[in-house]
Amino acid sequence: MLTIESAHLRYGNRAILEDVSVGIETGSFTVVVGPNGAGKSSLVKLMTGESEPSLGTVRLAGADLSAFSPRALARRRAVLPQSSALSFPFTVAEVIRLGLEAGGHRLMPSAIETALSTVDLSGFEARSFETLSGGEQQRVHMARVLCQIGEPASWSEPRYLFLDEPVSSLDIRHQLSVLRIAHDLSRKGAGVVAVLHDLNLASAFADRILVVSNGRIAADGPPATVICDGLLGEVFATGLKVGRLPPATMPFVLPQTAAFPT
Amino acid sequence: MTLSATQATARGHRAPAAPGDRSAMARRAIAVLLCAFVLVMLVGLGTGPAFLAPNEVARILLAGPDGVGGADTSLADRVIVWQIRLPRVLLGALVGASLAICGAVMQGLFRNPLADPGLIGISSGAALAAVATIVLSGGILAPFAAITGIYALPIAAFCGGLLTTLLIYRIGTRSGRSSMGLILLAGIAIAALGGALTGFLLYLSNDQQLRDITFWSLGGLGGASWTKLLAGAPMMLAAILAAPFLARGLNGIVLGEAEAFHMGVDVQWLKRASVILVALATGAAVAMSGTIGFVGIVVPHLLRLWIGPDHRALLPASALGGAILLILADMVARTVVAPAELPIGILTAALGAPVFLSILLCRRGFAGL
């Protein structure tokens, strides 16, 4: 269990997060949504230990997050950044190997091969990372993060996976496949947290949705309760229409435009 | 590069590496560089007014400085090899290795293939302190020169490098976090200021001091002796031996500081350790041989094209590559206009700049260039 208790985050005089309390269970898929600048990435940074709260605490398995060494944290959680450019000519295999080393795993060529086939990039091992497209680079980083977190069967303690806009550069097929991979990991015991902008993807995959607005958690619950006209319209300050898809009553969101009037 | 990686795996290796993983090739490259280093050492020791073949040099080395280790060797040859050429070649090796390793560390830390201790003012700070010691040791720095004796220059250059580094680091750090971009820009400003102050000292200096200062600005291994070597070697050797401990962190930071932290790197520790290591090695190298340019940029860059950017291989390979380059450059410097000597900095710049430009031209459009 990863818990944030009454956390505040300030940069100088600017309050980024105010009095945030939230717990992330293992075996669950939590999606963080909210408008630009609401504090979504900052919330994830608190969870990963990248930022320390100005007030309040962040605990992992009962111990303060700051008590863990960076290396100990890297063995328990992996983080997929929004974007990451490389300044040196790494091959795809070398990028993924960094993940294996960070997770403290043995360097098996088969692990790299498996991770690449999971993200639909089989045979890309020897390709130069910098010649790949943005979407392919994002999937290589996903494979690196998967290697860092390791095979669920080998976990002696729960793992956490943090994905900051993991599908921003991906086509619809790969958006779905990356989120399925993350969802599968949550079913195998990982605590998965993803920042997403697509409310329909959030609705389709999340066990729980956190709506962040103005540095506070505006709503927290399963998609069926959180995805509703009034709340989303207010948070995103735009006209949205929520419908329901039977039989699971999964909510979906359409923008209010001339083509979709209320 | 991709092609050579594929070829390397196609050739086969007892521990099958994943395609695209150049670590096996990097190990072979280091072995090749090690052999080349030994060969270049022997050739370097044999080259000069009295030529000695590499096998003769090896025999003289094995016989020991007093010739008691066996094989009949002449006293003159032993003096030439042991007293005159060995300190110089070893100094060249240490300075070359230090400069190249500092370049590789800086480039990893700044995530920029053009970063170099010279660029962020560490070399100019070290050179300024050295020049100040030369010009002012008869004046206000007399007590310092009296206390430190023959170690005055290396200590001054080291302190100059370290102070400059700390100053730049301080400017670039806010609430415990260092901005590498800010450090780079502050370094350029400090380097310019150091240049101005060195210029002022130049204006104050007399003819003899002017000659000494010219040596600092162009670089050279002349005047190498065991005493001088022992004064600077420990700092350079310490930095060369400590550098591999930074490799894992530097590999992570290539993806970005946040990513490095996510992958288990203590980023603030890495930055501090790297900066101290670079100040140590650059300060000592500048103290021993003046400012020698381009080794720190060209050697890691060429090696990265060959073995890839993994710092665990790149740092030792750079040390060997830098040592080889500087021993070779020194051989040319002391033979091409014999009995006079060319300043080695002229040679490294004359050789390094065209190589560097040709790399840029070949790789235009690749590697983010």
XYZ file of C-alpha atoms in Angstrom:
631
model
C 0.000 0.000 0.000
C 1.263 3.453 -0.979
C -0.335 6.243 0.996
C -0.239 10.001 0.744
C -1.483 11.727 3.880
C -2.426 15.429 3.969
C 0.309 16.259 1.494
C 0.998 19.775 0.270
C 3.433 20.570 -2.507
C 4.741 24.071 -3.082
C 7.254 25.487 -5.532
C 8.285 28.793 -3.966
C 5.055 30.591 -3.105
C 2.978 28.661 -5.600
C 0.839 25.860 -4.218
C 0.805 22.915 -6.638
C -1.020 20.391 -4.457
C -3.069 21.168 -1.357
C -4.054 18.741 1.356
C -4.049 15.613 -0.797
C -4.752 12.274 0.862
C -4.941 9.143 -1.219
C -3.977 5.492 -0.946
C -2.901 3.299 -3.864
C -3.741 -0.375 -3.417
C -1.743 -3.118 -5.043
C -3.713 -5.143 -7.574
C -5.587 -2.103 -8.817
C -5.484 0.190 -11.846
C -5.882 3.841 -10.884
C -6.186 6.507 -13.579
C -5.484 10.167 -12.826
C -7.372 12.663 -14.990
C -7.751 16.424 -14.881
C -7.142 19.606 -16.868
C -3.664 20.813 -17.884
C -1.768 22.248 -14.932
C -4.151 20.716 -12.373
C -1.316 18.859 -10.610
C -1.631 15.337 -12.082
C 2.064 14.883 -12.826
C 2.957 16.504 -9.505
C 0.746 13.995 -7.718
C 2.548 11.157 -9.510
C 5.907 12.752 -8.625
C 4.912 12.623 -4.947
C 4.030 8.938 -5.335
C 7.301 8.053 -7.081
C 9.454 9.981 -4.594
C 10.683 12.379 -7.262
C 9.173 15.273 -5.273
C 8.985 15.425 -1.502
C 5.868 16.948 0.026
C 6.297 20.394 1.611
C 3.908 19.175 4.319
C 2.399 15.766 5.019
C 3.781 12.288 4.356
C 4.114 9.707 1.619
C 4.499 6.132 2.849
C 5.313 2.891 1.081
C 4.458 -0.284 3.009
C 4.304 1.788 6.200
C 7.732 3.416 5.856
C 8.364 7.008 4.805
C 9.266 7.134 1.113
C 12.315 9.326 1.806
C 13.748 6.504 3.946
C 14.184 4.338 0.830
C 17.399 4.685 -1.152
C 16.909 5.441 -4.865
C 18.126 1.913 -5.595
C 15.661 0.297 -3.176
C 12.825 2.332 -4.706
C 13.858 1.294 -8.219
C 13.403 -2.350 -7.228
C 9.835 -1.679 -6.067
C 8.448 0.683 -8.634
C 9.041 1.717 -12.208
C 8.087 4.986 -13.857
C 7.341 5.722 -17.502
C 8.046 9.406 -18.174
C 5.956 11.614 -20.468
C 8.796 11.878 -22.917
C 12.484 11.182 -22.798
C 15.044 12.146 -25.393
C 18.416 10.463 -25.579
C 21.516 12.467 -26.376
C 23.695 9.505 -27.300
C 23.350 6.778 -29.933
C 21.843 3.926 -27.876
C 20.387 0.883 -29.593
C 16.933 -0.281 -28.548
C 18.425 -3.294 -26.724
C 20.763 -1.015 -24.745
C 17.873 1.217 -23.613
C 15.911 -1.807 -22.420
C 18.957 -3.245 -20.686
C 18.995 -0.120 -18.483
C 15.583 -1.214 -17.191
C 16.770 -4.747 -16.436
C 19.738 -3.379 -14.486
C 17.613 -0.852 -12.596
C 15.284 -3.637 -11.463
C 18.247 -5.723 -10.323
C 17.486 -8.502 -12.820
C 19.876 -10.772 -14.677
C 20.751 -9.614 -18.174
C 18.982 -12.250 -20.250
C 18.706 -11.550 -23.978
C 15.373 -13.409 -23.830
C 13.987 -10.803 -21.380
C 14.706 -8.032 -23.883
C 13.150 -10.078 -26.661
C 10.026 -10.805 -24.619
C 9.598 -7.163 -23.566
C 9.928 -6.009 -27.167
C 7.397 -8.513 -28.436
C 4.992 -7.387 -25.676
C 5.073 -3.828 -27.033
C 4.865 -5.080 -30.628
C 8.457 -4.191 -31.567
C 9.920 -7.649 -32.164
C 13.197 -7.530 -34.062
C 13.932 -3.915 -33.110
C 16.835 -4.821 -30.762
C 19.662 -3.554 -32.945
C 17.819 -0.479 -34.253
C 19.182 2.909 -33.233
C 16.794 4.437 -30.685
C 17.016 7.914 -32.137
C 15.877 6.823 -35.621
C 12.557 5.476 -34.268
C 9.283 7.375 -34.482
C 7.886 9.085 -31.384
C 5.367 6.303 -30.819
C 8.001 3.595 -31.224
C 10.292 5.399 -28.771
C 7.444 5.567 -26.264
C 6.889 1.816 -26.635
C 10.623 1.120 -26.196
C 10.471 3.048 -22.915
C 7.405 0.992 -21.964
C 9.437 -2.172 -22.641
C 12.284 -0.753 -20.504
C 9.868 -0.076 -17.636
C 8.374 -3.578 -17.968
C 11.881 -5.036 -17.703
C 12.553 -2.930 -14.607
C 9.410 -4.155 -12.848
C 10.154 -7.754 -13.875
C 8.020 -10.862 -14.194
C 5.109 -10.943 -11.710
C 6.043 -14.539 -10.816
C 9.380 -13.303 -9.433
C 7.931 -10.597 -7.156
C 8.661 -11.157 -3.496
C 6.812 -7.974 -2.557
C 4.246 -5.826 -4.374
C 5.424 -3.636 -7.262
C 4.104 -0.300 -8.441
C 4.011 1.010 -11.971
C 3.556 4.720 -12.721
C 2.739 5.780 -16.263
C 2.672 9.504 -17.071
C 0.631 9.880 -20.256
C 1.798 6.525 -21.616
C -0.298 6.662 -24.780
C 0.145 10.314 -25.827
C 2.115 9.438 -28.984
C 0.432 6.151 -29.829
C -2.122 5.127 -32.460
C -5.385 3.654 -31.204
C -4.244 0.013 -31.534
C -1.110 0.607 -29.491
C -2.970 2.827 -26.997
C -5.201 -0.130 -26.248
C -2.362 -2.647 -26.196
C -0.201 -0.576 -23.796
C -3.146 -0.042 -21.443
C -3.983 -3.773 -21.625
C -0.413 -4.599 -20.582
C -0.712 -2.221 -17.619
C -4.136 -3.590 -16.751
C -2.807 -7.189 -16.862
C -0.002 -6.229 -14.474
C -2.537 -4.794 -12.047
C -4.433 -8.100 -12.187
C -1.177 -9.899 -11.364
C -0.749 -7.832 -8.223
C 0.922 -4.558 -9.229
C -0.382 -1.187 -8.113
C -0.710 0.697 -11.420
C -1.221 4.454 -11.663
C -1.607 6.098 -15.088
C -2.135 9.725 -16.021
C -4.456 9.851 -19.032
C -6.180 12.607 -20.983
C -8.601 10.335 -22.817
C -11.600 10.005 -20.511
C -12.969 7.087 -22.515
C -9.758 5.089 -22.126
C -9.808 5.992 -18.435
C -13.361 4.752 -18.206
C -12.573 1.541 -20.097
C -9.505 0.471 -18.101
C -9.588 2.060 -14.646
C -10.740 0.373 -11.464
C -10.658 3.802 -9.944
C -10.396 7.325 -11.300
C -8.824 10.246 -9.450
C -9.960 13.613 -10.784
C -7.397 16.293 -9.973
C -8.443 19.924 -10.202
C -6.630 23.041 -8.942
C -4.208 20.997 -6.844
C -6.924 19.054 -5.044
C -8.622 15.731 -5.579
C -12.046 16.697 -6.880
C -13.380 13.143 -7.152
C -12.207 9.615 -6.371
C -14.100 6.488 -7.272
C -14.931 3.901 -9.922
C -15.628 5.161 -13.468
C -19.355 4.571 -13.138
C -19.641 7.175 -10.387
C -16.880 9.621 -11.320
C -17.595 9.962 -15.038
C -20.725 12.115 -15.012
C -21.789 15.302 -16.822
C -21.842 17.747 -13.941
C -18.483 16.937 -12.356
C -16.501 16.663 -15.600
C -18.165 19.743 -17.098
C -17.183 21.735 -14.040
C -13.624 20.402 -13.738
C -12.782 20.754 -17.425
C -14.897 23.915 -17.819
C -16.316 22.674 -21.077
C -19.545 21.124 -22.261
C -19.359 17.306 -22.084
C -22.055 14.708 -22.568
C -21.766 11.382 -20.773
C -23.603 8.338 -22.135
C -23.779 4.755 -20.826
C -22.885 1.600 -22.640
C -24.854 -1.466 -21.569
C -24.501 -4.079 -20.216
C -21.700 -2.986 -17.825
C -23.022 0.584 -17.807
C -19.544 1.768 -18.790
C -19.737 5.535 -19.173
C -18.428 7.232 -22.325
C -17.834 10.921 -22.940
C -18.564 13.030 -26.012
C -17.720 16.690 -26.425
C -20.643 19.019 -26.929
C -20.171 20.416 -30.422
C -22.472 21.325 -33.279
C -22.464 17.653 -34.268
C -23.302 16.481 -30.722
C -25.615 19.077 -29.158
C -27.051 18.375 -25.751
C 26.744 1.189 -36.066
C 23.709 -0.997 -36.203
C 25.430 -2.970 -38.951
C 28.615 -3.479 -36.951
C 26.567 -4.567 -33.928
C 24.795 -7.154 -36.058
C 28.103 -8.332 -37.484
C 29.511 -8.652 -33.994
C 26.691 -10.918 -32.933
C 26.769 -12.833 -36.216
C 30.409 -13.666 -35.590
C 29.273 -15.376 -32.448
C 30.427 -15.180 -28.855
C 30.360 -17.727 -26.067
C 27.839 -15.717 -23.997
C 25.112 -14.913 -26.513
C 24.258 -11.219 -26.213
C 20.988 -9.784 -27.431
C 21.210 -8.298 -30.900
C 21.950 -4.587 -30.532
C 23.765 -5.146 -27.238
C 27.310 -4.016 -27.896
C 28.749 -4.994 -24.510
C 30.618 -8.036 -25.861
C 32.092 -5.920 -28.632
C 33.008 -3.245 -26.089
C 34.950 -5.811 -24.048
C 36.885 -6.842 -27.155
C 37.504 -3.171 -27.985
C 38.962 -2.574 -24.521
C 41.252 -5.581 -24.973
C 42.411 -4.188 -28.331
C 42.973 -0.736 -26.790
C 44.938 -2.305 -23.941
C 47.263 -4.070 -26.396
C 47.592 -0.864 -28.432
C 48.394 1.050 -25.233
C 51.234 -1.327 -24.314
C 52.603 -1.175 -27.860
C 52.406 2.625 -28.014
C 54.144 2.830 -24.611
C 57.021 0.705 -25.928
C 57.268 2.684 -29.174
C 57.033 5.958 -27.250
C 59.860 4.873 -24.949
C 61.999 3.907 -27.960
C 61.408 7.057 -29.983
C 63.786 10.012 -29.781
C 67.299 11.049 -30.797
C 68.487 7.555 -29.776
C 66.086 5.093 -31.358
C 65.373 1.810 -29.533
C 63.225 -0.984 -30.977
C 60.172 -2.024 -28.873
C 61.764 -5.389 -27.966
C 64.901 -3.593 -26.753
C 62.765 -1.214 -24.694
C 60.969 -4.194 -23.165
C 64.329 -5.783 -22.300
C 65.564 -2.573 -20.652
C 62.321 -2.234 -18.693
C 62.534 -5.839 -17.504
C 66.162 -5.315 -16.462
C 65.049 -2.580 -14.039
C 66.514 0.907 -13.542
C 69.825 -0.492 -12.223
C 70.105 -3.213 -14.836
C 70.227 -5.923 -12.191
C 67.183 -7.752 -13.555
C 69.213 -9.803 -16.060
C 70.005 -9.172 -19.748
C 72.986 -6.985 -20.605
C 71.847 -3.414 -21.160
C 73.979 -0.322 -21.521
C 73.908 2.336 -18.832
C 73.117 4.999 -21.439
C 70.058 3.083 -22.669
C 68.842 2.497 -19.110
C 69.176 6.196 -18.278
C 67.393 7.175 -21.485
C 64.503 4.784 -20.915
C 64.168 4.858 -17.138
C 65.125 8.422 -16.246
C 64.317 10.476 -19.327
C 61.557 8.850 -21.342
C 59.539 6.737 -18.876
C 58.388 9.629 -16.654
C 57.424 11.575 -19.754
C 55.522 8.721 -21.377
C 53.771 7.863 -18.093
C 52.869 11.519 -17.601
C 51.474 11.603 -21.139
C 49.466 8.465 -20.457
C 48.042 9.822 -17.183
C 47.237 13.268 -18.580
C 45.650 11.794 -21.724
C 43.620 9.299 -19.709
C 42.492 12.018 -17.263
C 41.443 14.449 -19.981
C 39.528 11.806 -21.932
C 37.799 10.404 -18.849
C 36.836 13.912 -17.677
C 35.397 14.604 -21.122
C 33.371 11.381 -21.051
C 32.066 12.077 -17.516
C 31.137 15.680 -18.366
C 29.401 14.648 -21.582
C 27.349 12.048 -19.728
C 26.487 14.443 -16.919
C 25.485 17.289 -19.255
C 23.874 14.892 -21.729
C 25.813 16.737 -24.385
C 28.492 15.160 -26.614
C 30.348 18.496 -26.796
C 30.761 19.095 -23.052
C 34.333 19.256 -21.796
C 36.143 20.513 -18.682
C 37.549 23.283 -20.895
C 34.063 24.388 -21.842
C 32.775 24.931 -18.316
C 35.804 26.838 -17.111
C 37.507 24.186 -14.979
C 40.608 24.173 -17.179
C 40.747 27.948 -17.330
C 40.399 28.176 -13.542
C 43.233 25.699 -13.131
C 45.358 27.503 -15.720
C 44.663 30.879 -14.081
C 45.849 29.575 -10.715
C 48.945 28.087 -12.325
C 49.743 31.332 -14.157
C 49.148 33.328 -10.958
C 51.615 31.072 -9.178
C 54.235 31.575 -11.891
C 53.855 35.366 -11.978
C 53.223 36.102 -8.306
C 55.393 33.490 -6.573
C 58.073 36.187 -6.163
C 55.471 38.577 -4.721
C 52.291 38.070 -2.758
C 52.217 34.304 -3.319
C 55.799 33.852 -2.008
C 54.698 32.232 1.282
C 52.501 29.747 -0.630
C 55.381 28.907 -2.992
C 57.765 28.512 -0.039
C 55.472 26.099 1.804
C 54.479 24.004 -1.175
C 57.868 23.861 -2.933
C 57.843 21.790 -6.104
C 54.191 20.967 -5.498
C 53.185 24.652 -5.779
C 51.970 24.425 -9.369
C 49.961 21.201 -9.138
C 48.400 22.299 -5.837
C 47.552 25.739 -7.206
C 46.117 24.346 -10.435
C 44.108 21.758 -8.540
C 42.757 24.381 -6.122
C 41.998 26.696 -9.043
C 40.092 23.934 -10.824
C 38.235 22.929 -7.662
C 37.323 26.507 -6.692
C 36.072 27.238 -10.192
C 34.054 24.039 -10.130
C 32.541 24.837 -6.727
C 31.711 28.382 -7.842
C 30.006 27.190 -11.018
C 28.232 24.421 -9.120
C 27.027 26.919 -6.497
C 25.678 29.294 -9.156
C 23.919 26.413 -10.900
C 22.300 24.955 -7.763
C 19.087 26.190 -6.208
C 17.403 24.599 -3.208
C 19.509 21.465 -3.459
C 18.929 20.858 -7.171
C 21.513 21.617 -9.803
C 20.555 22.782 -13.245
C 23.107 21.478 -15.692
C 22.149 24.115 -18.276
C 22.795 26.891 -15.758
C 26.124 25.298 -14.806
C 27.151 25.178 -18.469
C 26.336 28.855 -19.045
C 27.937 29.945 -15.762
C 31.012 27.948 -16.776
C 31.309 29.756 -20.078
C 31.149 33.103 -18.264
C 33.697 32.001 -15.659
C 35.992 30.705 -18.421
C 35.870 34.132 -20.085
C 36.599 35.845 -16.755
C 39.492 33.442 -16.140
C 40.822 34.278 -19.603
C 40.667 37.997 -18.829
C 42.511 37.589 -15.508
C 45.131 35.354 -17.163
C 45.556 38.078 -19.791
C 46.097 40.650 -17.047
C 48.762 38.466 -15.387
C 50.375 38.077 -18.812
C 50.586 41.852 -18.989
C 52.308 41.957 -15.578
C 54.803 39.192 -16.297
C 58.463 39.399 -17.300
C 60.098 37.598 -20.245
C 60.885 34.357 -18.412
C 57.409 34.213 -16.896
C 55.930 34.902 -20.326
C 57.679 31.797 -21.709
C 56.385 29.717 -18.810
C 52.859 31.011 -19.339
C 52.999 30.259 -23.068
C 53.710 26.679 -22.036
C 50.533 26.632 -19.953
C 48.381 27.957 -22.724
C 49.706 25.583 -25.397
C 50.430 22.555 -23.281
C 53.381 20.174 -23.309
C 55.013 17.301 -21.484
C 58.513 18.831 -21.504
C 60.394 18.785 -18.202
C 58.727 15.567 -17.067
C 60.648 13.891 -14.268
C 59.886 11.288 -11.634
C 59.521 14.045 -9.026
C 57.062 15.991 -11.152
C 55.194 12.819 -12.037
C 54.843 11.813 -8.401
C 53.434 15.247 -7.560
C 50.497 14.941 -9.956
C 50.049 11.225 -10.504
C 48.116 10.380 -7.317
C 45.279 12.813 -8.109
C 44.988 11.695 -11.727
C 45.283 8.028 -10.843
C 42.635 8.371 -8.124
C 40.233 9.986 -10.580
C 40.894 7.365 -13.276
C 40.327 4.514 -10.816
C 37.220 6.118 -9.277
C 35.529 6.947 -12.599
C 34.102 3.446 -13.254
C 32.010 3.804 -10.064
C 30.100 6.611 -11.792
C 29.329 4.528 -14.875
C 25.981 3.094 -13.806
C 24.695 6.502 -12.701
C 25.884 8.189 -15.878
C 24.097 5.533 -17.950
C 20.880 6.417 -16.140
C 21.294 10.172 -16.366
C 21.608 9.940 -20.140
C 17.818 9.427 -20.134
C 17.307 12.484 -17.921
C 17.696 13.298 -14.235
C 14.190 12.203 -13.251
C 14.530 8.957 -15.219
C 17.900 8.296 -13.595
C 16.281 8.683 -10.166
C 13.449 6.360 -11.193
C 16.065 3.805 -12.216
C 17.730 3.928 -8.821
C 20.473 6.527 -9.296
C 21.259 8.937 -6.441
C 21.390 11.914 -8.787
C 22.702 14.574 -6.386
C 25.483 12.238 -5.219
C 26.361 11.464 -8.832
C 26.595 15.152 -9.734
C 28.777 15.963 -6.729
C 31.069 12.972 -7.219
C 31.442 13.699 -10.943
C 32.259 17.357 -10.379
C 34.872 16.564 -7.711
C 36.422 13.853 -9.872
C 36.644 16.180 -12.866
C 38.119 19.011 -10.793
C 40.680 16.615 -9.335
C 41.811 15.120 -12.628
C 41.617 18.296 -14.697
C 43.412 20.360 -12.047
C 46.247 17.844 -11.855
C 46.422 17.378 -15.638
C 46.563 21.121 -16.283
C 49.175 21.526 -13.559
C 51.382 18.859 -15.152
C 51.019 19.751 -18.787
C 49.110 22.996 -19.325
C 45.829 23.171 -21.176
C 45.680 20.477 -23.852
C 42.513 20.738 -25.900
C 40.337 18.317 -27.852
C 41.426 15.066 -26.161
C 38.381 15.229 -23.891
C 35.966 15.723 -26.773
C 37.444 13.664 -29.597
C 38.394 10.467 -27.726
C 35.018 9.728 -26.064
C 33.186 10.747 -29.227
C 35.145 8.371 -31.481
C 34.822 5.554 -28.941
C 31.077 6.071 -28.619
C 30.770 5.545 -32.371
C 32.722 2.306 -32.044
C 31.472 0.658 -28.838
C 28.284 2.567 -28.010
C 27.518 4.953 -25.152
C 27.507 2.505 -22.189
C 29.740 4.274 -19.660
C 30.918 1.026 -18.075
C 32.877 0.372 -21.250
C 33.215 3.968 -22.403
C 35.088 5.240 -19.325
C 37.903 2.645 -19.303
C 38.081 2.741 -23.103
C 38.338 6.550 -23.011
C 41.148 6.362 -20.450
C 43.090 3.994 -22.716
C 42.239 5.961 -25.867
C 43.269 9.278 -24.279
C 46.533 7.782 -23.049
C 47.322 6.352 -26.504
C 46.475 9.627 -28.251
C 48.607 11.765 -25.974
C 51.637 9.440 -26.067
C 51.444 9.463 -29.872
C 50.971 13.242 -30.005
C 53.951 13.696 -27.696
C 56.076 11.422 -29.893
C 55.307 13.659 -32.851
C 55.802 16.817 -30.757
C 59.309 15.866 -29.729
C 60.517 14.420 -33.043
C 59.007 16.488 -35.834
C 61.133 19.622 -35.237
C 63.943 17.914 -33.228
C 65.962 19.010 -31.379
C 63.262 21.609 -30.608
C 59.783 20.619 -29.414
C 56.339 21.585 -30.595
C 53.802 22.433 -27.873
C 51.535 19.390 -27.729
C 48.349 21.476 -27.524
C 49.015 22.705 -31.069
C 49.163 19.086 -32.252
C 46.053 17.838 -30.456
C 44.084 20.792 -31.785
C 45.519 20.406 -35.304
C 44.731 16.662 -35.295
C 41.568 16.815 -33.223
C 39.676 19.623 -34.921
C 39.666 18.083 -38.453
C 38.761 14.641 -37.053
C 35.958 16.226 -35.084
C 34.688 18.212 -38.071
C 34.775 15.143 -40.301
C 32.682 13.264 -37.720
C 30.186 16.109 -37.686
C 30.015 16.171 -41.486
C 29.562 12.387 -41.756
C 26.904 12.306 -39.065
C 25.013 15.438 -40.053
C 21.369 14.632 -39.656
C 22.045 11.704 -37.317
C 22.448 11.525 -33.548
C 20.544 14.746 -33.047
C 23.289 16.720 -34.792
